[in-house]
Structures are given as C-alpha cells and as structure tokens.
Coordinates of C-alpha atoms (C1' of nucleotides) in Angstrom, one line a residue:
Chain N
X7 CA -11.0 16.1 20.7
X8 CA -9.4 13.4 23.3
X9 CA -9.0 14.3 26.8
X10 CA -5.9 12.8 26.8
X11 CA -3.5 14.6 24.0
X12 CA 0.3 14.1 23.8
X13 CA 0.9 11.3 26.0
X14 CA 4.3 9.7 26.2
X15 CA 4.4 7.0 24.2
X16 CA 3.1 9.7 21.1
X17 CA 5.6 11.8 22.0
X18 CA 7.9 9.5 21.6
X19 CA 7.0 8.4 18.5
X20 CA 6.6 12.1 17.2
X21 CA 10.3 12.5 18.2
X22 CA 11.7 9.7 16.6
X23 CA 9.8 10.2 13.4
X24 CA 10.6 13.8 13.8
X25 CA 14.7 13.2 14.6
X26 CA 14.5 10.6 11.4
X27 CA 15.2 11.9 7.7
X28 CA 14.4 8.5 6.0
X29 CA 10.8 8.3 6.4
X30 CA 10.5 5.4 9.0
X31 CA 7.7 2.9 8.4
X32 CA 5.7 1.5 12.0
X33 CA 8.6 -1.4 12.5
X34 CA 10.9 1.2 11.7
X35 CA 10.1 3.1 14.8
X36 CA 9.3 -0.1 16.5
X37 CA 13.0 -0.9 16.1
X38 CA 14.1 2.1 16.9
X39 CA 12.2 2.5 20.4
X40 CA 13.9 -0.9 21.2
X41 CA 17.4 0.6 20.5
X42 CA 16.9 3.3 22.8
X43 CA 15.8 0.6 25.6
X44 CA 12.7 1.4 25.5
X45 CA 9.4 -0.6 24.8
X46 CA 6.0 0.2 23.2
X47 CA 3.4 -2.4 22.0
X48 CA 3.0 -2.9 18.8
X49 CA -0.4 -2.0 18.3
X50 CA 0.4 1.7 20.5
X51 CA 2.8 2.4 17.7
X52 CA 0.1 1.5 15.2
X53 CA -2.3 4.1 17.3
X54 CA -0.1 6.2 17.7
X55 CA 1.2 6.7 14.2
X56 CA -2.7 7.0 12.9
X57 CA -3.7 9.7 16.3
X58 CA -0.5 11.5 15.1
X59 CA -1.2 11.5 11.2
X60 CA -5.1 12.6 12.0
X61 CA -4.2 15.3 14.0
X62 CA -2.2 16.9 11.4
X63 CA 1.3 16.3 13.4
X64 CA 2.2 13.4 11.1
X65 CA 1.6 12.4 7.0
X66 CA 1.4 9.3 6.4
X67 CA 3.1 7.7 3.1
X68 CA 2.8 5.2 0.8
X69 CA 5.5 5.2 -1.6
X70 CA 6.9 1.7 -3.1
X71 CA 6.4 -1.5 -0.7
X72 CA 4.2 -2.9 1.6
X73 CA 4.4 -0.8 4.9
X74 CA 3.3 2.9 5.3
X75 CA 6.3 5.3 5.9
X76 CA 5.5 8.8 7.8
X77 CA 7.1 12.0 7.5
X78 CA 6.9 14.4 9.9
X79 CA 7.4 17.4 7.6
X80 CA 3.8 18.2 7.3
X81 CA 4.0 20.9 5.0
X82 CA 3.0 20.7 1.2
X83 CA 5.5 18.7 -0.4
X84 CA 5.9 15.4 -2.3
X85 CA 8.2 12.7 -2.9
X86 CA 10.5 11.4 -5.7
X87 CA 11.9 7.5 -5.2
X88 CA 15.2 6.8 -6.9
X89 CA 14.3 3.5 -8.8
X90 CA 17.9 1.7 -8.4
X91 CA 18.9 2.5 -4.7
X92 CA 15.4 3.2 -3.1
X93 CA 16.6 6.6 -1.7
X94 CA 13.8 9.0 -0.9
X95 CA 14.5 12.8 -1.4
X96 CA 12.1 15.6 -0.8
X97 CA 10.1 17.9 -3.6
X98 CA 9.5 21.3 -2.7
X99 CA 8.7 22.6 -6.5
X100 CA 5.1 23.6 -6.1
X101 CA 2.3 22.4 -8.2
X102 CA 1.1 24.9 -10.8
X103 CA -1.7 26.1 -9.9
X104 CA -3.1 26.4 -13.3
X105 CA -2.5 22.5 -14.0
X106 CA -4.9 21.7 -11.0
X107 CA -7.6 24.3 -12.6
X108 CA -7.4 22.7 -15.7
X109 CA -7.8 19.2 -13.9
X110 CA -11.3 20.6 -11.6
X111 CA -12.3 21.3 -14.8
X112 CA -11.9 18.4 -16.8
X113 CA -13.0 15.9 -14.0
X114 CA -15.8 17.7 -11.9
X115 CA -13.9 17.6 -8.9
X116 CA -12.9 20.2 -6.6
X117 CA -9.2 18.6 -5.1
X118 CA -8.3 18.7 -2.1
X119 CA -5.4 16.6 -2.0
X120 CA -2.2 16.0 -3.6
X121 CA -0.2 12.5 -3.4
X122 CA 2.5 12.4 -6.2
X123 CA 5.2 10.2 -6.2
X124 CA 7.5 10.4 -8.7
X125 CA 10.5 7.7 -9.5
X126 CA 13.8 8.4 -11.3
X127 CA 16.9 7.8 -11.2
X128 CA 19.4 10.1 -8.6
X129 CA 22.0 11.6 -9.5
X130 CA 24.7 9.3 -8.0
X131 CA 23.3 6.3 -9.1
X132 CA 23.1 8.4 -13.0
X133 CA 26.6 9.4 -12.0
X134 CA 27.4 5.9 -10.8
X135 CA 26.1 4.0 -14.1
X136 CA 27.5 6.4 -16.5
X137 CA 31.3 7.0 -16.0
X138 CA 32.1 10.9 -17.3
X139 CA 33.8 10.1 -20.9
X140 CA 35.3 12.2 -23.4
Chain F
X26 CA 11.2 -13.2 -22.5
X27 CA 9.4 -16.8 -21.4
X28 CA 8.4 -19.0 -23.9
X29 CA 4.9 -19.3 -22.5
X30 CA 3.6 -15.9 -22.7
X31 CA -0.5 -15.5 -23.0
X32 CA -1.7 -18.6 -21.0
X33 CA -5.5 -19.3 -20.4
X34 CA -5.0 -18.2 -16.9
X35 CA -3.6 -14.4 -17.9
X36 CA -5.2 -14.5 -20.4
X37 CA -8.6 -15.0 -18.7
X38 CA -7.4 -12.2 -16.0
X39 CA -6.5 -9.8 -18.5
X40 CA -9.4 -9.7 -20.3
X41 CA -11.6 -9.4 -16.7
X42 CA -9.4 -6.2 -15.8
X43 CA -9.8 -5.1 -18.7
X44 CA -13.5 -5.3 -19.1
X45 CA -14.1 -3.6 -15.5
X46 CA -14.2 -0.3 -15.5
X47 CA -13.7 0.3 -11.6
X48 CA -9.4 -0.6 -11.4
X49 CA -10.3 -3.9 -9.8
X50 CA -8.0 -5.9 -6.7
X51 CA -6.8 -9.2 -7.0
X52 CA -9.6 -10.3 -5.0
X53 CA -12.5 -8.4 -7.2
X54 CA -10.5 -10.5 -9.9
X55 CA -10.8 -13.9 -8.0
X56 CA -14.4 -13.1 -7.5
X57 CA -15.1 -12.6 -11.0
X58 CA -13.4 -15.7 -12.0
X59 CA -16.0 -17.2 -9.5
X60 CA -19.2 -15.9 -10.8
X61 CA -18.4 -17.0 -14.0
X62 CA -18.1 -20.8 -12.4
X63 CA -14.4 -20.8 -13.4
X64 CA -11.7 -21.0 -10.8
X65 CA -7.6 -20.1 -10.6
X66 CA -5.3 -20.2 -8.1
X67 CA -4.8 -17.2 -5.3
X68 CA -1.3 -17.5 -6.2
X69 CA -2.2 -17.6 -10.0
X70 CA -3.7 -14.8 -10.1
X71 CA -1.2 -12.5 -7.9
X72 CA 1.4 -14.5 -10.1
X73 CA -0.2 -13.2 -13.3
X74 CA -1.0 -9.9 -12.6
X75 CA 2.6 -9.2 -11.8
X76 CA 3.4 -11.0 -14.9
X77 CA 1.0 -8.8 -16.8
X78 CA 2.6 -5.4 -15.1
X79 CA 5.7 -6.2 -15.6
X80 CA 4.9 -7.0 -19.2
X81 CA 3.5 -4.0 -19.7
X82 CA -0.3 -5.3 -20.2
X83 CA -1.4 -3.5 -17.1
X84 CA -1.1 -0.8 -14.9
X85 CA -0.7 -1.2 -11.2
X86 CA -2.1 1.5 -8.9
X87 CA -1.8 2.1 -5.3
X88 CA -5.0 4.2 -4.6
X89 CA -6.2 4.3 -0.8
X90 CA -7.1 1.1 1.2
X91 CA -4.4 -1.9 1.6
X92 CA -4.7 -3.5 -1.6
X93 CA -3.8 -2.7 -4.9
X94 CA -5.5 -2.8 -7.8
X95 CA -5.2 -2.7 -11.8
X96 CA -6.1 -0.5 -14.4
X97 CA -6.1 -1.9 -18.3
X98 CA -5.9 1.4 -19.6
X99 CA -1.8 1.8 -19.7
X100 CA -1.7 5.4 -21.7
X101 CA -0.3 8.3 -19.4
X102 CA -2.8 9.1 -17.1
X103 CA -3.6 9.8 -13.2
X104 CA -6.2 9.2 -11.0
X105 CA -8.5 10.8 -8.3
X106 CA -10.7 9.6 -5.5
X107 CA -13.7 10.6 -4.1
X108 CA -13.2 11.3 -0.6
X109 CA -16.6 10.9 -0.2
X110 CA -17.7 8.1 -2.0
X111 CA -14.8 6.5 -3.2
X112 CA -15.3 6.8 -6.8
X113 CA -12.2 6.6 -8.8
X114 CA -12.1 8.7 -12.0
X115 CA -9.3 9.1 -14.7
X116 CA -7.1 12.1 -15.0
X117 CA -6.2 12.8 -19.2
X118 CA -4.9 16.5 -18.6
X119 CA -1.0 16.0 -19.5
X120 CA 1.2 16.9 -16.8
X121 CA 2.8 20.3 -17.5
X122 CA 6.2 19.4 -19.0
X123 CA 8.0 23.0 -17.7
X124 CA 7.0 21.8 -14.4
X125 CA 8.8 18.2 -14.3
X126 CA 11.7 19.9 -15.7
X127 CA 12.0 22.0 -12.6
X128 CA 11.9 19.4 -10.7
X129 CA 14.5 17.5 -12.4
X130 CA 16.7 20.7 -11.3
X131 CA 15.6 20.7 -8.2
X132 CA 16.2 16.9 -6.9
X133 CA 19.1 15.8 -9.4
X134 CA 17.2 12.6 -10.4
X135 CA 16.2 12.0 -13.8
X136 CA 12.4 11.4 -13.9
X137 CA 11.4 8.0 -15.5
X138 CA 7.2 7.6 -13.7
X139 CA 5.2 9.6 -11.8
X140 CA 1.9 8.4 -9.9
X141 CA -0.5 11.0 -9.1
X142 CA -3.3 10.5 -6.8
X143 CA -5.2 13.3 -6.3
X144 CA -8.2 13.1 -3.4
X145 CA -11.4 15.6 -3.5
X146 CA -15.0 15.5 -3.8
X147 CA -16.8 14.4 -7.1
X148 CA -19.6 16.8 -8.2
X149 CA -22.1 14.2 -7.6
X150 CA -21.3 14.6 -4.3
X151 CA -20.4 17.9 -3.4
X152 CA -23.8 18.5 -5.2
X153 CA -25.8 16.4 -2.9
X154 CA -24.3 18.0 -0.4
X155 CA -24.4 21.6 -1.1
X156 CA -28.4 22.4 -2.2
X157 CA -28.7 25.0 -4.8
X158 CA -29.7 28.2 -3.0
X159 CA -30.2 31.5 -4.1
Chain W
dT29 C1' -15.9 7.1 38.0
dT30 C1' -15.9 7.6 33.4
dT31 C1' -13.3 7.8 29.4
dC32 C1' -9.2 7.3 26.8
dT33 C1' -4.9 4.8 26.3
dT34 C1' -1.8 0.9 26.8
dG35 C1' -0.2 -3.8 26.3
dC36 C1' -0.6 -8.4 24.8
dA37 C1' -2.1 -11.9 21.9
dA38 C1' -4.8 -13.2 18.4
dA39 C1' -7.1 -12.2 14.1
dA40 C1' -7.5 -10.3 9.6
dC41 C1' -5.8 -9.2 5.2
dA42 C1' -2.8 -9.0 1.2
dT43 C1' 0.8 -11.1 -0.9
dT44 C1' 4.5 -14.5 -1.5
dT45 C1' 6.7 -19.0 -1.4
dG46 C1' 7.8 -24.0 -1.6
dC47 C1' 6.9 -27.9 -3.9
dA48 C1' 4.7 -31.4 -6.6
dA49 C1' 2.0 -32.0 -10.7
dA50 C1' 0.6 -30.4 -15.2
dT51 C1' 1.6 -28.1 -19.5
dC52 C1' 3.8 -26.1 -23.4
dG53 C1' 7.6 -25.8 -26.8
Chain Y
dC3 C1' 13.0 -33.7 -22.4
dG4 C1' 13.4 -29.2 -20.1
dA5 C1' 11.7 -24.9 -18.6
dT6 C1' 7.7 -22.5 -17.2
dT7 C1' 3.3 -22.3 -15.0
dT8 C1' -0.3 -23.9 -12.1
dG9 C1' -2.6 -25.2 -7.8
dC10 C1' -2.6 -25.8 -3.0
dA11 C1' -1.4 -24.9 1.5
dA12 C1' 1.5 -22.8 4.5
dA13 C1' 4.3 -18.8 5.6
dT14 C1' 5.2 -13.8 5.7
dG15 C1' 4.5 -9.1 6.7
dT16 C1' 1.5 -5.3 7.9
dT17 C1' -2.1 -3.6 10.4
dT18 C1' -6.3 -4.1 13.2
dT19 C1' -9.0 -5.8 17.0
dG20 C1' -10.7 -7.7 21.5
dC21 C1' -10.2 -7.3 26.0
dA22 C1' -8.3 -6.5 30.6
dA23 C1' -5.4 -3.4 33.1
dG24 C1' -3.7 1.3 33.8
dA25 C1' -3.8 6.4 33.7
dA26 C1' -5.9 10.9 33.3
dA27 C1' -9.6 14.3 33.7

DNA sequence: TTTCTTGCAAAACATTTGCAAATCG
DNA sequence: CGATTTGCAAATGTTTTGCAAGAAA
C-alpha cells in the first residue's frame, strides 16, 4: 500500500465518476474537471483513474470505441450497448452459476472474471423504428 | 456490395488470420506479411480487416491490451484469458438461452451480440503453481 | 529526508484519413 | 471510363513516460 491514499485530485475524480451515470471515459472527466474551473494534468487523471480501478474503488470498461469508460458501481454487474443510439444501461441478472461450472469444465480454467457486453437494440429506439400498428 | 470483393491484399490477410491460431493484431498481421518477404500497406491492412469484419469473414475481438485482434473462426463462441500467461482459449459451451431471455426483460433491449471475455487461470498454470501435495 | 504524487511536454501506440496512382469491371 | 482499392505519409486520439517540482509521512 501507498503512503499517500485519497489525495485530492483522486477524490475528485472518484466523485465525478461517482456523480456521473454515463460511464465517463478519461477526457470525459478531463472535461468535466475543466467545467467545474478546476484543472488536473492529463496524465494525473490517467493515474488516477488506474490507482482508483486497482484499488477496487473504480472498474474500468471497455465497451465499443477507442477510450476506456469507468464505472464506479463496483459491484458484479455487466453491460448491454444499444447498437443504434450508443446508450449504455446496467445488467444486474446474475450469471448462472451452473453455466460458469460447465465452462471450468470444458476449458481447464478456474474463472475469475466476468466481462460481458452485450449489444441490442433499446427499447425506444425498437419503439422508435417500429411504429405500434394494427 | 463493391464490385471488387476478394483482392490479393484481403485475400492474402485472410488467409494469414486464419491460419494463426493465437487471434492475431493488425500488427502480428503486418509482421507476417513481412516474414514471408511480401509487403501491404499499414492502412491496407487496417482497411481490409475492417472490410473482412464487416463482411462477415472475421471476427473482431477486444481481449485485454490496446489492440484488437481477429479471430477466423466466426461460429458463436467466447473467449478467456489467462491472467497469468495470457493464453487465449475458445469458449464452445452455448450460452444459456433462459438466461438472455431474462435479461431481455430486465433491460428492454432486444439482444442482437454478446462478447464474453472471461479472465482466470489456465490449468497449466494454476498447476505450476500449486504442487500436488498430499 | 525519503517516498509518492503532480504537472507538463514529449513519446508511444493503434488506427484513420487525404490524396495520388494503380487496378478491376 | 468510372468506381474501388492501394500505398504512403501525415494526422488523430488515447494512454504512457521522463523528469523536475511539490506534498506528505
């Protein structure tokens, strides 16, 4: 462990990725900082958001596009991208437990992990597309 | 559709991806075309393996690490890393249909992909790791 | 004072783009 | 011919790194 933990420019990057629902990427929260006045090197925010997403208080994400997006919800959930308007929502259906079994067993693994990204369409862009007929 | 479809170019890249067995990056590819005293374009090749995704010909994957690489084998299936080695092994176990259903409740969207990464240790190295004892 | 952290600029990558030349239909 | 594709170099976007200055234990 560091000597020096939460320092201010962490926690305020904690708070903003915390405070956001859309799963900011680093320039995200680079923009954001600025908005609030503030300013933070680019390359603290880049420590920053690793320190935070090693030490458990951040998960880092890499759903469609370049840049890494980081959630701050850091319990066991994944994430399903809607393929025409690039929303992001939240999956809290657990993974059967029998499903992962059967996939130690087939492989030789023992898992540890679980990064699942799934990409549909949501329901107001189906609703959108599709006008209610008959 | 274009009216130039399999060039020697795609061709050529398409048939290095899929001979490798290890999900190559565009820059495994580049090498390859190297060793074998040929040469393409940078651009070329990023240019034909989007052409080849998008055509269905190839699989992109987003495993760890910046780059992305390409898998030949396009049937349904997932992946999983070694977090110890970085090996990369297939994933054939179907994904439990009852549970994307719920899912489907759950968010609204209507599912059309899913990537699955799953992380964990391979046996070879949770073997080397852990001696037989007892 | 010794170590960790910040800030800044530059570097390192992966990928894309602009444009002229080559190629295919 | 007319559209697509290639090659090259330069641009773009993201993330990392080197190093000096600052802050904390």
């Amino acid at each position: 462990m560091s000597r020096q933990s939460l320092t201010t420019p962490r926690k305020l990057i904690l708070d903003i990725v915390s405070n956001s629902h859309d799963h900011p990427t680093a320039s995200d929260v680079i923009d954001r900082i600025k908005s609030q006045g503030q300013s933070v090197a680019y390359a603290t925010v880049y420590n920053s958001l690793r320190y935070l997403t090693e030490h458990g208080l951040l998960r880092e994400l890499r759903l469609e596009g370049d840049a890494s997006r980081y959630d701050a919800r850091i319990e066991d959930h994944q994430h399903i991208v809607c393929v025409a308007c690039g929303a992001v929502n939240e999956i809290m259906t657990p993974t059967p437990q029998e499903w992962i079994h059967r996939i130690e067993a087939e492989t030789g693994y023992s898992i540890k992990e679980e990064e699942f990204l799934f990409k549909g369409e949501c329901e107001a862009c189906r609703t959108s597309k599709n006008p209610v007929h008959s």
